[in-house]
Amino acid sequence: MMKNGDVTAIFGEKVFNLPTMRERLPEATYEAFLKTINEGTKLDYSVAEVMATAMKDWAIENGCTHYTHWFQPMTGLTAEKHDSFIQPTQDRTVIMEFSAKELVMGEPDASSFPSGGLRATFEARGYTAWDPTSFAFIKDHSLYIPTSFVSYTGEVLDKKTPLLRSEVAIDKAAKRVLKLFGKSPSRVVTYVGAEQEYFLVDKKLRNKRKDLLLTGRTLFGAKPAKGQEMDDHYFGQLKERVAAFMKEVDEELWKLGVFSKTKHNEAAPAQHEVAPVFSTANIASDHNQITMEILKKVANHHDLYCLLHEKPYEGINGSGKHNNWSIGTSDGENLLKPGKKPAENVQFLLFFAAVIKAVDDYSDILRVSVATAGNDHRLGAHEAPPAIVSMYLGDQLTEVVTQLINGGGVKYEEGELIETGVETLPDIERDTTDRNRTSPFAFTGNRFEFRAPGSRQSIGGINIVLNTIVAQTLTEFADILDCSRNIAKDALELAIKTFKEHQRILFNGNGYSDEWVKEAERRGLLNLETTPDAMPYFKSEKSVKLFEAQGVFSRIEVETRGEIMMQEYNNTLHFEMLTMLEMANQEILPACLKYTKSVAKGVIAKKELGIDAPNEIAMVQKLTALTEELMDRIAVLDNATNVPELDPYATGMYYKNTVIPAMEALRTTADTLETIVGKDYWPFPTYTDLLYSI
Ligand code: ADP
Ligand code: MG
């Protein structure tokens, strides 16, 4: 626990970060290492040797007995296998050792991680390789070393390696464009700030629900009397238990070097958000994984459970992960900063146009990047953002783009003041971009905010796609402009031409209105409502060409990755279906039968006494009819468990068209029963219990 409010005293204390390295490494080693992380140069083996010993000594001093290569397999979770530092000696004692080889490379048995058939089971070897750009850290008495995970033949099996490749792609493409403007920064990187939403629930109550336990979301549950209609939770006062939880989360994250910055209550009851200060995409991705782990772990300390699922409760807002994304140079220039006069800032306009073109050209792949079974409950359901990919540029940039398209000049409303009307408060300068909360992809002043990602997703996959598609359009721009003799004029013309050609992707209205669905269709924009609808686009020829051209995925990597993602959807639905059946058969049905019986008994007893109870008789009839319906619907879903043997994509369609409707039907009946069966008889906590328990 922190003694006072000084975060600097604990920040990064569990990280083998630069200050610790400077203190513990010989100067030459430190300088060589800095060059690697700042300029992307290859790391010398001798550096790794010195590094390994220094890391080990530091880890042991801080209580570690083990180290682990920490990687991110295609499950979207992280994986770790711990080895102790011990090394037996001649005299049958041990010494603590950690070699360069152990730091640089690991060889976990990879056969149990999804590979889409890439790695035949007889060739179970996978390799983990140290990512020096993401610092090692300490958790639970182990030294965690962030690593990539690849197969014996070099194909990637994880989310980090392609993210690093996509960073290389954007670096290369952006530098080509910048060179035309006479600039040559040593590196161009993408920055990401991921706002993480989550729900908290009382752990004891959560453990009483098989659905929450096994699938992370409620598969049953009638609407509570009070939902989020009152709008009283967003930015509301933090409850004591929640505040104590958040305080510990912050402290843990700071110790692990995560720039945790913002915390608040979200729109739904028991929903919250935590956001860090942005960092480079790779680090942001590692840190987001750490954040999700810490949220879970710390919740446990407070008898809470953290639900990271995209839609824990039906009828209540789901959780997303806003991915704030920008491109910047090693010289500190944000390439998406419009400046005071964006219409005259040709370099900005070109990068801006590149993003617009990328999102329009590859909206299908961008949609795939956020397609999961959990996220299907948000996108395409009546909740922001919609499944249709469109962009919102904000008032000022919309004006700029419109004027440029129409060939007019641009008016500026610089630094317009909003009067607060209160004497003692300073007037605040109005943001040049207003908010459109319904837009899936919004420009917010100096970055784009991709709002479609699901709360439980790794942001690795999302930023691989974002980086790659923008690298692709920047490459195309560089190809066109390479032989330009008047870059200012030619680049401006290219930007304007791009704005004209991609106007259809720009939309400032209400993203979840029915009119937009129609309008988007008229514009020829895709509306891929579910994962099985979206996923085939990933393996299209266009997609393969894109990833190959940018050196991010090979053809086989695209194909296997598509299958893995599809398989994950199918597995999720399969578990949900089975869990639902178990709850219906073993818990809900017996409760309904028992309650009906007790009401019926009362009716019989009254009849013996000659008392008329017509309403109770009607109730028994109603309960019986609904219970019969419940049993019919259980039978339908039970029948659906005979999943035909098809390829993963066709199987996905089966889940969408056959299983999901059967699950929804069963839920409707069960939820109706919940509202009339006595509370004491209902077998598990209700929405009101779960949402208002803390
Ligand atoms: P809001 O909820 O109002 O959108 P937050 O403050 O919750 O904003 O989160 C905004 C996120 O965007 C933070 O993680 C922040 O660090 C990040 N961010 C700010 N500037 C940039 C930038 N240039 N590039 C990437 N991310 C950025
Ligand atoms: Mg926020």
XYZ file of C-alpha atoms and ligand atoms in Angstrom:
722
model
C 0.000 0.000 0.000
C 1.155 3.509 -0.741
C 2.001 5.557 2.312
C 1.276 8.885 0.699
C -0.004 10.071 -2.638
C 3.353 10.166 -4.367
C 3.032 7.778 -7.291
C 6.616 8.381 -8.386
C 7.758 6.501 -5.275
C 6.242 3.246 -6.513
C 5.902 3.699 -10.268
C 7.656 0.933 -12.143
C 9.128 -0.641 -9.016
C 8.297 -4.097 -10.368
C 9.692 -3.368 -13.827
C 13.192 -3.856 -15.162
C 12.936 -0.413 -16.701
C 15.433 2.127 -17.964
C 16.426 3.671 -14.605
C 17.008 0.182 -13.164
C 18.993 -0.814 -16.240
C 21.100 2.319 -16.085
C 21.885 1.544 -12.495
C 22.767 -2.103 -13.081
C 24.198 -2.397 -16.580
C 27.646 -1.368 -17.819
C 27.311 1.852 -19.795
C 28.112 0.241 -23.153
C 25.471 -2.419 -22.665
C 22.916 0.150 -21.640
C 23.662 2.316 -24.690
C 23.445 -0.672 -27.021
C 20.139 -1.643 -25.512
C 18.764 1.904 -25.854
C 19.675 1.879 -29.533
C 17.722 -1.324 -29.981
C 14.554 -0.079 -28.399
C 14.692 3.419 -29.876
C 15.833 2.648 -33.367
C 14.824 -0.963 -33.783
C 18.380 -2.175 -34.386
C 19.161 -5.836 -33.841
C 20.306 -6.751 -30.377
C 23.778 -8.197 -29.992
C 24.052 -11.531 -28.194
C 26.686 -10.167 -25.843
C 24.175 -7.545 -24.695
C 21.699 -10.295 -23.905
C 24.322 -12.087 -21.829
C 24.976 -9.112 -19.597
C 21.288 -8.327 -19.521
C 20.304 -11.817 -18.374
C 22.582 -11.745 -15.357
C 21.515 -8.251 -14.352
C 17.851 -9.171 -14.714
C 18.257 -12.315 -12.671
C 20.077 -10.534 -9.828
C 17.425 -7.835 -9.715
C 14.612 -10.383 -9.813
C 16.094 -12.473 -7.005
C 16.633 -9.393 -4.849
C 12.951 -8.683 -5.355
C 11.788 -12.087 -4.221
C 11.654 -14.045 -7.495
C 12.505 -17.717 -7.657
C 11.217 -18.260 -11.197
C 11.139 -16.678 -14.619
C 8.610 -17.112 -17.374
C 8.369 -16.322 -21.045
C 5.081 -14.472 -21.225
C 3.324 -14.677 -24.583
C 0.015 -14.051 -26.275
C -1.335 -17.056 -28.121
C -4.314 -16.804 -30.421
C -6.745 -17.319 -27.557
C -6.428 -13.591 -26.897
C -5.273 -14.414 -23.370
C -1.708 -14.610 -22.138
C 0.262 -17.762 -21.455
C 3.110 -18.479 -19.107
C 5.165 -21.431 -17.981
C 7.449 -20.916 -15.014
C 10.991 -22.225 -14.619
C 13.005 -21.681 -11.496
C 16.493 -20.194 -11.667
C 17.987 -23.216 -9.917
C 20.833 -25.125 -11.461
C 22.161 -28.251 -9.642
C 25.870 -28.361 -8.871
C 28.388 -31.180 -8.380
C 27.927 -31.215 -4.627
C 24.149 -31.634 -4.989
C 23.279 -28.130 -4.012
C 22.031 -25.431 -6.357
C 23.070 -22.103 -7.740
C 20.794 -19.514 -9.297
C 21.386 -19.155 -13.014
C 19.838 -17.437 -15.973
C 21.645 -17.559 -19.280
C 21.331 -15.369 -22.359
C 19.849 -18.330 -24.185
C 17.140 -18.676 -21.560
C 16.373 -14.986 -21.835
C 16.287 -14.878 -25.607
C 14.511 -18.086 -26.459
C 12.078 -20.536 -24.932
C 10.606 -23.716 -26.250
C 7.184 -24.345 -24.774
C 5.246 -27.381 -25.909
C 2.906 -25.624 -28.269
C 0.555 -28.419 -29.179
C -2.283 -27.228 -26.984
C -2.506 -23.706 -28.341
C -4.724 -22.930 -31.305
C -2.745 -22.918 -34.531
C -5.413 -23.615 -37.133
C -3.578 -26.742 -38.185
C -0.411 -24.750 -38.850
C 1.608 -26.884 -36.592
C 0.728 -30.545 -36.995
C 0.566 -32.175 -33.585
C 3.575 -34.352 -34.262
C 5.594 -31.178 -34.604
C 4.612 -29.698 -31.296
C 7.545 -27.379 -30.959
C 6.911 -23.682 -30.699
C 9.431 -21.008 -29.850
C 9.133 -17.928 -27.745
C 11.508 -15.078 -28.510
C 12.299 -12.174 -26.213
C 10.794 -8.800 -27.135
C 13.346 -6.369 -25.666
C 11.108 -3.385 -26.456
C 8.631 -4.408 -23.788
C 10.251 -4.471 -20.352
C 10.385 -7.525 -18.115
C 8.396 -7.281 -14.906
C 7.716 -9.111 -11.654
C 4.433 -10.717 -10.729
C 3.788 -13.338 -8.054
C 7.490 -14.089 -7.469
C 8.276 -14.667 -11.119
C 10.214 -12.601 -13.594
C 7.941 -12.087 -16.627
C 9.672 -11.726 -19.961
C 7.432 -10.494 -22.790
C 7.962 -12.714 -25.835
C 6.755 -13.516 -29.337
C 5.492 -16.993 -30.089
C 6.288 -18.689 -33.404
C 6.188 -22.192 -34.812
C 9.193 -24.346 -35.617
C 8.890 -23.292 -39.247
C 8.610 -19.616 -38.356
C 4.889 -19.018 -38.802
C 3.426 -16.795 -36.136
C 1.199 -18.339 -33.523
C 0.483 -15.229 -31.493
C -0.745 -11.643 -31.492
C 2.517 -9.899 -30.667
C 4.716 -10.935 -33.588
C 2.370 -9.608 -36.289
C 1.837 -6.450 -34.259
C 5.583 -5.868 -34.293
C 5.623 -6.613 -38.014
C 2.820 -4.109 -38.573
C 4.815 -1.504 -36.677
C 7.681 -2.114 -39.063
C 5.283 -1.745 -41.998
C 3.937 1.599 -40.850
C 7.428 2.836 -40.035
C 8.593 2.043 -43.541
C 5.563 3.469 -45.340
C 5.292 6.641 -43.257
C 8.996 7.367 -43.643
C 8.659 7.200 -47.426
C 5.894 9.799 -47.292
C 7.747 12.005 -44.825
C 10.841 11.927 -46.972
C 8.861 13.664 -49.695
C 8.313 16.475 -47.228
C 12.035 16.607 -46.506
C 11.826 14.853 -43.153
C 13.728 11.806 -41.979
C 12.880 10.835 -38.410
C 14.682 7.764 -37.130
C 11.364 6.038 -36.460
C 7.657 6.366 -37.008
C 5.434 4.601 -34.496
C 1.775 4.246 -33.704
C 0.442 5.255 -30.320
C -2.472 3.588 -28.628
C -4.522 4.421 -25.560
C -7.055 1.723 -24.722
C -10.011 2.659 -22.548
C -11.081 -0.495 -20.759
C -14.677 -1.007 -19.648
C -15.738 -3.709 -17.190
C -18.425 -4.751 -14.742
C -17.999 -5.658 -11.098
C -20.189 -8.161 -9.335
C -20.201 -9.641 -5.861
C -18.104 -12.792 -6.035
C -20.401 -14.941 -3.919
C -23.381 -14.108 -6.095
C -21.388 -14.677 -9.254
C -20.339 -18.118 -8.064
C -23.982 -19.093 -7.732
C -24.494 -18.654 -11.461
C -23.164 -21.330 -13.738
C -23.442 -19.049 -16.764
C -21.228 -16.370 -15.241
C -18.874 -19.016 -13.980
C -18.471 -20.808 -17.285
C -19.206 -18.257 -20.007
C -18.649 -14.854 -18.401
C -22.150 -13.652 -19.248
C -25.691 -14.255 -18.076
C -27.550 -16.633 -20.371
C -30.783 -16.063 -18.450
C -32.153 -13.138 -16.507
C -35.293 -11.021 -16.651
C -34.948 -7.273 -16.955
C -34.545 -5.681 -13.515
C -37.125 -3.173 -12.280
C -34.429 -0.525 -12.504
C -32.085 -0.671 -15.464
C -29.964 2.194 -16.724
C -32.910 4.422 -17.688
C -32.178 6.867 -14.895
C -28.729 7.679 -16.272
C -27.522 8.020 -12.725
C -24.427 5.852 -12.861
C -22.247 7.503 -15.536
C -19.546 9.502 -13.745
C -21.508 8.891 -10.539
C -19.988 8.811 -7.084
C -17.797 5.765 -6.518
C -19.085 3.366 -3.903
C -16.662 2.665 -1.082
C -15.931 -0.927 -2.010
C -15.449 0.015 -5.637
C -13.206 2.932 -4.724
C -11.029 0.657 -2.570
C -10.813 -1.808 -5.454
C -9.869 0.904 -7.933
C -7.214 2.298 -5.623
C -5.532 -1.076 -5.392
C -5.823 -1.603 -9.160
C -4.099 1.730 -9.763
C -1.292 0.949 -7.348
C -0.668 -2.472 -8.820
C -0.673 -1.056 -12.334
C 1.698 1.760 -11.413
C 4.117 -0.676 -9.835
C 4.024 -2.612 -13.083
C 4.799 0.517 -15.057
C 1.319 0.944 -16.553
C 0.345 4.632 -16.907
C -3.071 4.195 -15.338
C -4.682 7.604 -15.548
C -8.477 7.755 -15.572
C -11.155 5.868 -13.685
C -14.880 6.391 -13.477
C -18.304 4.804 -13.356
C -19.720 3.945 -16.761
C -23.260 4.176 -18.131
C -24.655 0.905 -16.778
C -25.058 0.053 -13.103
C -21.932 -1.708 -11.760
C -20.024 -0.768 -14.936
C -16.707 1.058 -14.761
C -13.769 2.179 -16.872
C -10.036 2.477 -16.503
C -7.768 4.151 -19.057
C -4.013 4.651 -19.234
C -2.001 7.405 -20.856
C -1.260 6.206 -24.396
C 1.989 4.482 -25.366
C 3.325 2.725 -28.457
C 1.017 0.032 -29.840
C 3.111 -2.918 -28.695
C 3.529 -1.633 -25.148
C -0.114 -0.537 -24.994
C -1.129 -4.033 -25.991
C 1.052 -5.698 -23.343
C -0.144 -3.207 -20.766
C -3.760 -3.802 -21.632
C -3.271 -7.522 -21.073
C -1.664 -6.746 -17.727
C -4.546 -4.416 -16.885
C -7.134 -7.100 -17.552
C -5.200 -9.566 -15.389
C -4.845 -7.076 -12.549
C -8.546 -6.177 -12.671
C -9.390 -9.849 -12.178
C -6.791 -10.441 -9.521
C -7.518 -7.370 -7.415
C -11.286 -7.912 -7.612
C -10.692 -11.181 -5.840
C -9.096 -9.330 -2.913
C -12.328 -7.412 -2.427
C -14.715 -10.349 -2.751
C -15.626 -9.014 -6.132
C -15.501 -10.529 -9.565
C -14.538 -8.522 -12.621
C -16.597 -9.307 -15.717
C -14.675 -8.401 -18.841
C -17.280 -9.896 -21.166
C -18.724 -7.636 -23.865
C -22.288 -8.282 -22.755
C -22.670 -9.686 -19.256
C -26.302 -8.542 -19.017
C -28.972 -8.413 -21.693
C -30.812 -5.112 -21.912
C -27.962 -3.272 -20.192
C -25.124 -1.533 -22.049
C -22.266 -3.802 -22.974
C -18.556 -3.147 -22.468
C -16.163 -2.026 -25.145
C -12.557 -1.023 -25.383
C -12.022 2.256 -27.159
C -8.811 2.053 -29.120
C -7.350 5.557 -29.447
C -4.801 5.473 -32.221
C -2.349 7.942 -33.776
C 0.904 8.005 -35.726
C 3.933 9.875 -34.508
C 7.632 10.285 -35.201
C 10.575 9.680 -32.909
C 11.047 13.455 -33.006
C 7.767 13.843 -31.166
C 5.637 14.967 -34.094
C 2.033 13.715 -34.095
C 1.260 13.180 -37.778
C -2.478 13.425 -37.123
C -2.334 16.838 -35.505
C -4.226 19.266 -37.717
C -2.546 22.421 -36.401
C -4.217 25.801 -36.506
C -4.898 25.772 -40.230
C -5.491 22.182 -41.297
C -6.539 23.108 -44.828
C -3.064 24.464 -45.442
C -1.285 21.675 -43.596
C -0.694 19.426 -46.584
C 1.300 16.821 -44.727
C -1.481 16.439 -42.172
C -4.116 16.250 -44.899
C -2.220 13.481 -46.622
C -1.925 11.335 -43.483
C -5.528 12.107 -42.630
C -6.596 11.059 -46.118
C -4.541 7.887 -45.807
C -6.523 6.838 -42.737
C -9.858 7.659 -44.377
C -8.942 5.686 -47.475
C -7.675 2.784 -45.358
C -10.880 2.569 -43.358
C -13.023 2.722 -46.490
C -10.932 0.318 -48.575
C -10.623 -2.219 -45.769
C -13.753 -1.694 -43.699
C -14.407 -5.426 -44.032
C -11.121 -6.413 -42.410
C -11.497 -3.759 -39.761
C -14.905 -5.245 -38.995
C -13.328 -8.695 -38.751
C -10.801 -7.370 -36.239
C -13.611 -6.771 -33.747
C -15.717 -9.811 -34.610
C -16.155 -12.154 -31.652
C -19.118 -14.031 -30.235
C -19.198 -11.669 -27.268
C -18.959 -8.504 -29.332
C -21.828 -9.601 -31.588
C -24.116 -8.651 -28.708
C -22.959 -5.034 -28.987
C -22.335 -4.398 -32.665
C -25.487 -4.753 -34.683
C -27.643 -4.840 -31.590
C -29.297 -1.549 -30.698
C -26.295 -0.203 -28.936
C -23.401 2.032 -29.953
C -21.438 1.519 -32.064
C -23.104 -0.231 -34.994
C -21.646 -3.033 -37.090
C -21.461 -0.718 -40.109
C -18.010 0.828 -40.255
C -18.137 4.584 -40.850
C -16.105 7.592 -39.767
C -16.887 10.788 -37.950
C -14.417 13.626 -38.439
C -15.781 16.186 -36.015
C -17.181 19.573 -37.006
C -13.976 21.344 -37.908
C -12.418 18.636 -40.033
C -15.744 17.846 -41.681
C -15.893 21.506 -42.703
C -12.309 21.400 -43.963
C -12.855 18.240 -45.979
C -16.172 19.461 -47.391
C -14.664 22.780 -48.460
C -11.686 21.090 -50.060
C -13.952 18.730 -51.971
C -16.075 21.643 -53.143
C -13.040 23.679 -54.055
C -13.795 26.523 -51.633
C -11.688 28.297 -49.038
C -11.913 27.356 -45.387
C -13.123 29.526 -42.533
C -11.523 29.061 -39.149
C -13.196 29.403 -35.839
C -10.054 29.328 -33.815
C -10.130 29.103 -30.056
C -13.797 29.824 -29.791
C -14.716 30.309 -26.159
C -17.507 28.600 -24.320
C -18.778 30.876 -21.587
C -19.330 29.000 -18.407
C -21.650 31.684 -17.035
C -20.044 31.442 -13.634
C -17.784 34.337 -12.703
C -15.245 32.362 -10.727
C -14.749 29.710 -13.392
C -12.377 30.375 -16.248
C -13.913 30.207 -19.700
C -12.714 27.090 -21.462
C -11.560 26.763 -24.992
C -13.905 24.598 -26.968
C -12.569 21.400 -28.482
C -12.429 21.620 -32.227
C -14.108 18.245 -32.396
C -17.449 17.548 -30.888
C -18.340 14.057 -29.787
C -20.431 11.603 -31.696
C -20.774 8.669 -29.367
C -22.466 6.471 -31.938
C -19.656 6.526 -34.478
C -17.441 3.452 -34.590
C -14.430 5.393 -35.848
C -14.127 9.016 -34.787
C -11.467 11.667 -35.189
C -10.976 13.285 -31.798
C -8.615 16.167 -32.412
C -5.244 14.470 -32.835
C -6.097 10.771 -33.007
C -8.742 8.354 -34.159
C -10.875 6.534 -31.673
C -12.005 3.085 -32.799
C -14.934 2.312 -30.555
C -15.993 -1.055 -31.866
C -13.470 -3.335 -30.100
C -14.905 -5.569 -27.415
C -13.889 -5.234 -23.780
C -12.374 -8.707 -23.550
C -10.434 -8.602 -26.804
C -6.706 -8.313 -27.022
C -5.972 -4.991 -28.717
C -3.124 -6.746 -30.505
C -5.314 -8.009 -33.337
C -7.052 -4.670 -33.757
C -3.880 -2.653 -34.081
C -2.311 -5.188 -36.426
C -5.165 -4.412 -38.805
C -5.140 -0.657 -38.242
C -1.394 -0.400 -38.744
C -1.424 -2.630 -41.795
C -4.241 -0.928 -43.670
C -2.796 2.525 -43.071
C 0.686 1.308 -44.017
C -0.881 0.053 -47.240
C -2.527 3.370 -48.193
C 0.586 5.307 -47.221
C 2.603 2.983 -49.461
C 0.194 3.654 -52.317
C 0.487 7.411 -51.728
C 4.276 7.204 -51.687
C 4.218 5.243 -54.960
C 2.136 7.979 -56.581
C 4.111 10.897 -55.176
C 7.608 9.485 -55.484
C 8.327 11.304 -58.732
C 6.516 14.501 -57.805
C 8.321 17.761 -58.578
C 5.941 19.891 -56.567
C 5.078 17.937 -53.475
C 2.894 20.597 -51.833
C 0.646 20.831 -54.874
C 0.612 17.152 -55.774
C 0.072 15.970 -52.207
C -2.799 18.386 -51.720
C -4.397 17.246 -54.952
C -3.999 13.627 -53.938
C -5.544 14.317 -50.530
C -8.510 16.088 -52.105
C -8.960 13.330 -54.671
C -8.927 10.803 -51.830
C -11.509 12.745 -49.834
C -13.730 12.835 -52.921
C -13.399 9.130 -53.603
C -14.086 8.060 -50.048
C -16.880 10.393 -49.001
C -19.226 7.473 -48.540
C -17.412 6.331 -45.391
C -17.984 9.696 -43.670
C -21.099 9.937 -41.547
C -21.954 12.383 -38.797
C -25.478 11.319 -37.902
C -26.949 8.832 -35.471
C -25.118 5.570 -36.081
C -27.760 3.319 -34.634
C -30.843 4.656 -36.312
C -32.697 2.534 -38.852
C -32.285 5.323 -41.415
C -28.522 4.903 -41.249
C -28.819 1.202 -41.997
C -30.763 2.084 -45.160
C -28.512 4.975 -46.075
C -25.391 2.868 -45.589
C -26.800 0.215 -47.873
C -27.507 2.871 -50.506
C -23.869 4.007 -50.190
C -22.677 0.458 -50.675
C -21.202 0.111 -47.195
C -21.105 -3.316 -45.636
C -23.336 -4.203 -42.714
C -21.804 -7.378 -41.331
C -23.974 -7.959 -38.297
C -22.372 -11.068 -36.897
C -19.044 -12.843 -36.723
C -20.002 -15.608 -39.182
C -21.047 -12.884 -41.674
C -17.785 -10.992 -41.259
C -15.160 -13.678 -40.916
C -15.019 -14.921 -44.534
C -13.785 -11.470 -45.608
C -10.569 -12.100 -43.749
C -9.511 -14.945 -46.021
C -10.482 -13.105 -49.223
C -7.878 -12.594 -51.917
C -7.909 -8.865 -51.195
C -7.045 -9.525 -47.562
C -4.260 -11.996 -48.342
C -2.728 -9.515 -50.808
C -2.830 -6.729 -48.253
C -1.140 -8.669 -45.468
C 1.434 -10.172 -47.788
C 2.259 -6.814 -49.352
C 2.901 -5.303 -45.925
C 4.862 -8.298 -44.669
C 2.499 -8.868 -41.757
C 0.999 -12.273 -42.576
C 1.768 -14.872 -45.188
C -1.113 -16.479 -47.063
C -1.044 -19.491 -44.804
C -1.002 -17.299 -41.714
C -4.097 -15.446 -42.926
C -5.905 -18.683 -43.636
C -5.072 -20.362 -40.350
C -5.789 -17.239 -38.343
C -9.217 -16.953 -39.952
C -9.966 -20.532 -39.018
C -8.814 -20.024 -35.449
C -11.024 -16.970 -35.021
C -13.990 -18.811 -36.506
C -13.314 -21.810 -34.319
C -13.201 -19.623 -31.264
C -16.662 -18.294 -32.125
C -17.978 -21.810 -32.589
C -16.468 -23.028 -29.330
C -17.926 -20.088 -27.428
C -21.401 -20.759 -28.780
C -21.021 -24.436 -28.050
C -20.204 -23.829 -24.382
C -23.000 -21.334 -24.054
C -25.485 -23.779 -25.537
C -24.434 -26.593 -23.216
C -24.363 -24.334 -20.156
C -27.803 -23.079 -20.986
C -29.179 -26.585 -21.260
C -27.629 -27.588 -17.977
C -29.092 -24.588 -16.162
C -32.505 -25.073 -17.749
C -32.677 -28.794 -17.049
C -31.076 -28.938 -13.647
C -32.031 -25.637 -12.104
C -34.808 -23.713 -13.806
C -37.153 -26.549 -14.667
C -37.088 -28.136 -11.192
C -37.716 -24.690 -9.645
C -40.734 -24.108 -11.897
C -42.161 -27.553 -11.196
C -41.697 -27.119 -7.470
C -43.319 -23.727 -7.377
C -46.234 -24.811 -9.546
C -46.757 -27.776 -7.313
C -46.836 -25.669 -4.177
C -49.373 -23.251 -5.661
C -51.461 -26.193 -6.887
C -51.381 -27.753 -3.434
C -52.719 -24.530 -1.982
C -55.550 -24.543 -4.486
C -56.475 -28.121 -3.555
C -56.368 -27.329 0.155
C -58.651 -24.346 -0.359
C -61.029 -26.376 -2.445
C -61.369 -28.861 0.420
C -62.373 -25.996 2.644
C -64.858 -24.861 0.022
C -62.928 -21.664 -0.783
C -62.919 -20.441 -4.378
C -59.518 -19.347 -5.706
C -59.990 -18.655 -9.429
C -56.886 -16.491 -9.746
C -54.696 -19.117 -8.175
C -56.110 -21.717 -10.522
C -55.337 -19.403 -13.432
C -51.837 -19.028 -12.077
C -51.318 -22.767 -11.927
C -52.538 -22.949 -15.520
C -50.189 -20.174 -16.592
C -47.227 -21.699 -14.799
C -48.006 -25.074 -16.323
C -48.311 -23.675 -19.827
C -45.050 -21.788 -19.545
C -43.251 -24.766 -18.024
C -44.493 -26.909 -20.895
C -43.192 -24.302 -23.310
C -39.899 -24.302 -21.435
C -39.613 -28.052 -21.867
C -40.451 -27.822 -25.569
C -37.767 -25.220 -26.050
C -35.237 -27.206 -24.085
C -35.932 -30.067 -26.474
C -35.342 -27.824 -29.502
C -32.019 -26.603 -28.158
C -31.066 -30.087 -27.119
C -31.697 -31.177 -30.667
C -29.485 -28.363 -31.931
C -26.526 -29.825 -30.063
C -26.169 -32.289 -32.930
C -23.822 -29.945 -34.726
C -23.235 -31.116 -38.300
C -19.633 -31.741 -39.311
C -18.829 -28.784 -41.506
C -15.892 -26.473 -42.059
C -15.515 -23.758 -39.379
C -17.204 -21.069 -41.496
C -20.256 -23.192 -42.294
C -20.376 -24.321 -38.675
C -20.447 -20.656 -37.659
C -23.490 -20.155 -39.871
C -25.126 -23.142 -38.203
C -24.648 -21.555 -34.801
C -25.965 -18.280 -36.086
C -29.031 -19.661 -37.845
C -29.978 -22.652 -35.705
C -28.410 -22.471 -32.272
C -28.755 -18.782 -31.429
C -32.495 -18.610 -32.250
C -33.078 -21.717 -30.105
C -31.084 -20.158 -27.252
C -33.022 -16.912 -27.526
C -36.368 -18.719 -27.519
C -35.477 -20.733 -24.449
C -34.281 -17.644 -22.667
C -37.502 -15.732 -23.379
C -39.615 -18.417 -21.736
C -37.287 -18.831 -18.781
C -37.135 -15.072 -18.221
C -40.929 -14.843 -18.249
C -41.084 -17.630 -15.688
C -38.557 -15.798 -13.528
C -40.968 -12.873 -13.213
C -43.792 -15.036 -11.832
C -42.035 -17.776 -9.884
C -41.540 -16.960 -6.205
C -38.166 -15.396 -5.438
C -37.355 -18.053 -2.834
C -37.831 -20.726 -5.436
C -35.660 -19.152 -8.156
C -32.419 -21.112 -8.264
C -29.898 -18.334 -8.770
C -29.386 -14.577 -8.167
C -31.395 -12.259 -10.406
C -30.299 -9.163 -12.320
C -31.296 -6.914 -9.439
C -29.163 -8.987 -7.059
C -26.187 -8.914 -9.393
C -26.345 -5.303 -10.487
C -27.069 -3.695 -7.146
C -25.177 -5.932 -4.772
C -22.066 -3.869 -4.245
P -12.589 9.842 -23.513
O -13.315 8.837 -22.669
O -13.029 11.230 -23.291
O -12.509 9.476 -24.939
P -10.211 9.145 -21.977
O -9.416 10.177 -21.275
O -11.001 8.188 -21.173
O -11.076 9.920 -23.056
O -9.255 8.273 -22.896
C -8.588 8.803 -23.968
C -7.434 7.911 -24.303
O -6.801 8.390 -25.501
C -6.345 7.876 -23.245
O -5.831 6.579 -23.147
C -5.315 8.825 -23.840
O -4.010 8.642 -23.360
C -5.406 8.455 -25.300
N -4.767 9.431 -26.206
C -4.644 10.761 -26.061
N -3.916 11.285 -27.077
C -3.568 10.262 -27.883
C -2.810 10.133 -29.079
N -2.257 11.183 -29.676
N -2.668 8.909 -29.604
C -3.205 7.824 -29.028
N -3.919 7.888 -27.912
C -4.106 9.074 -27.341
Mg -13.176 7.495 -21.436
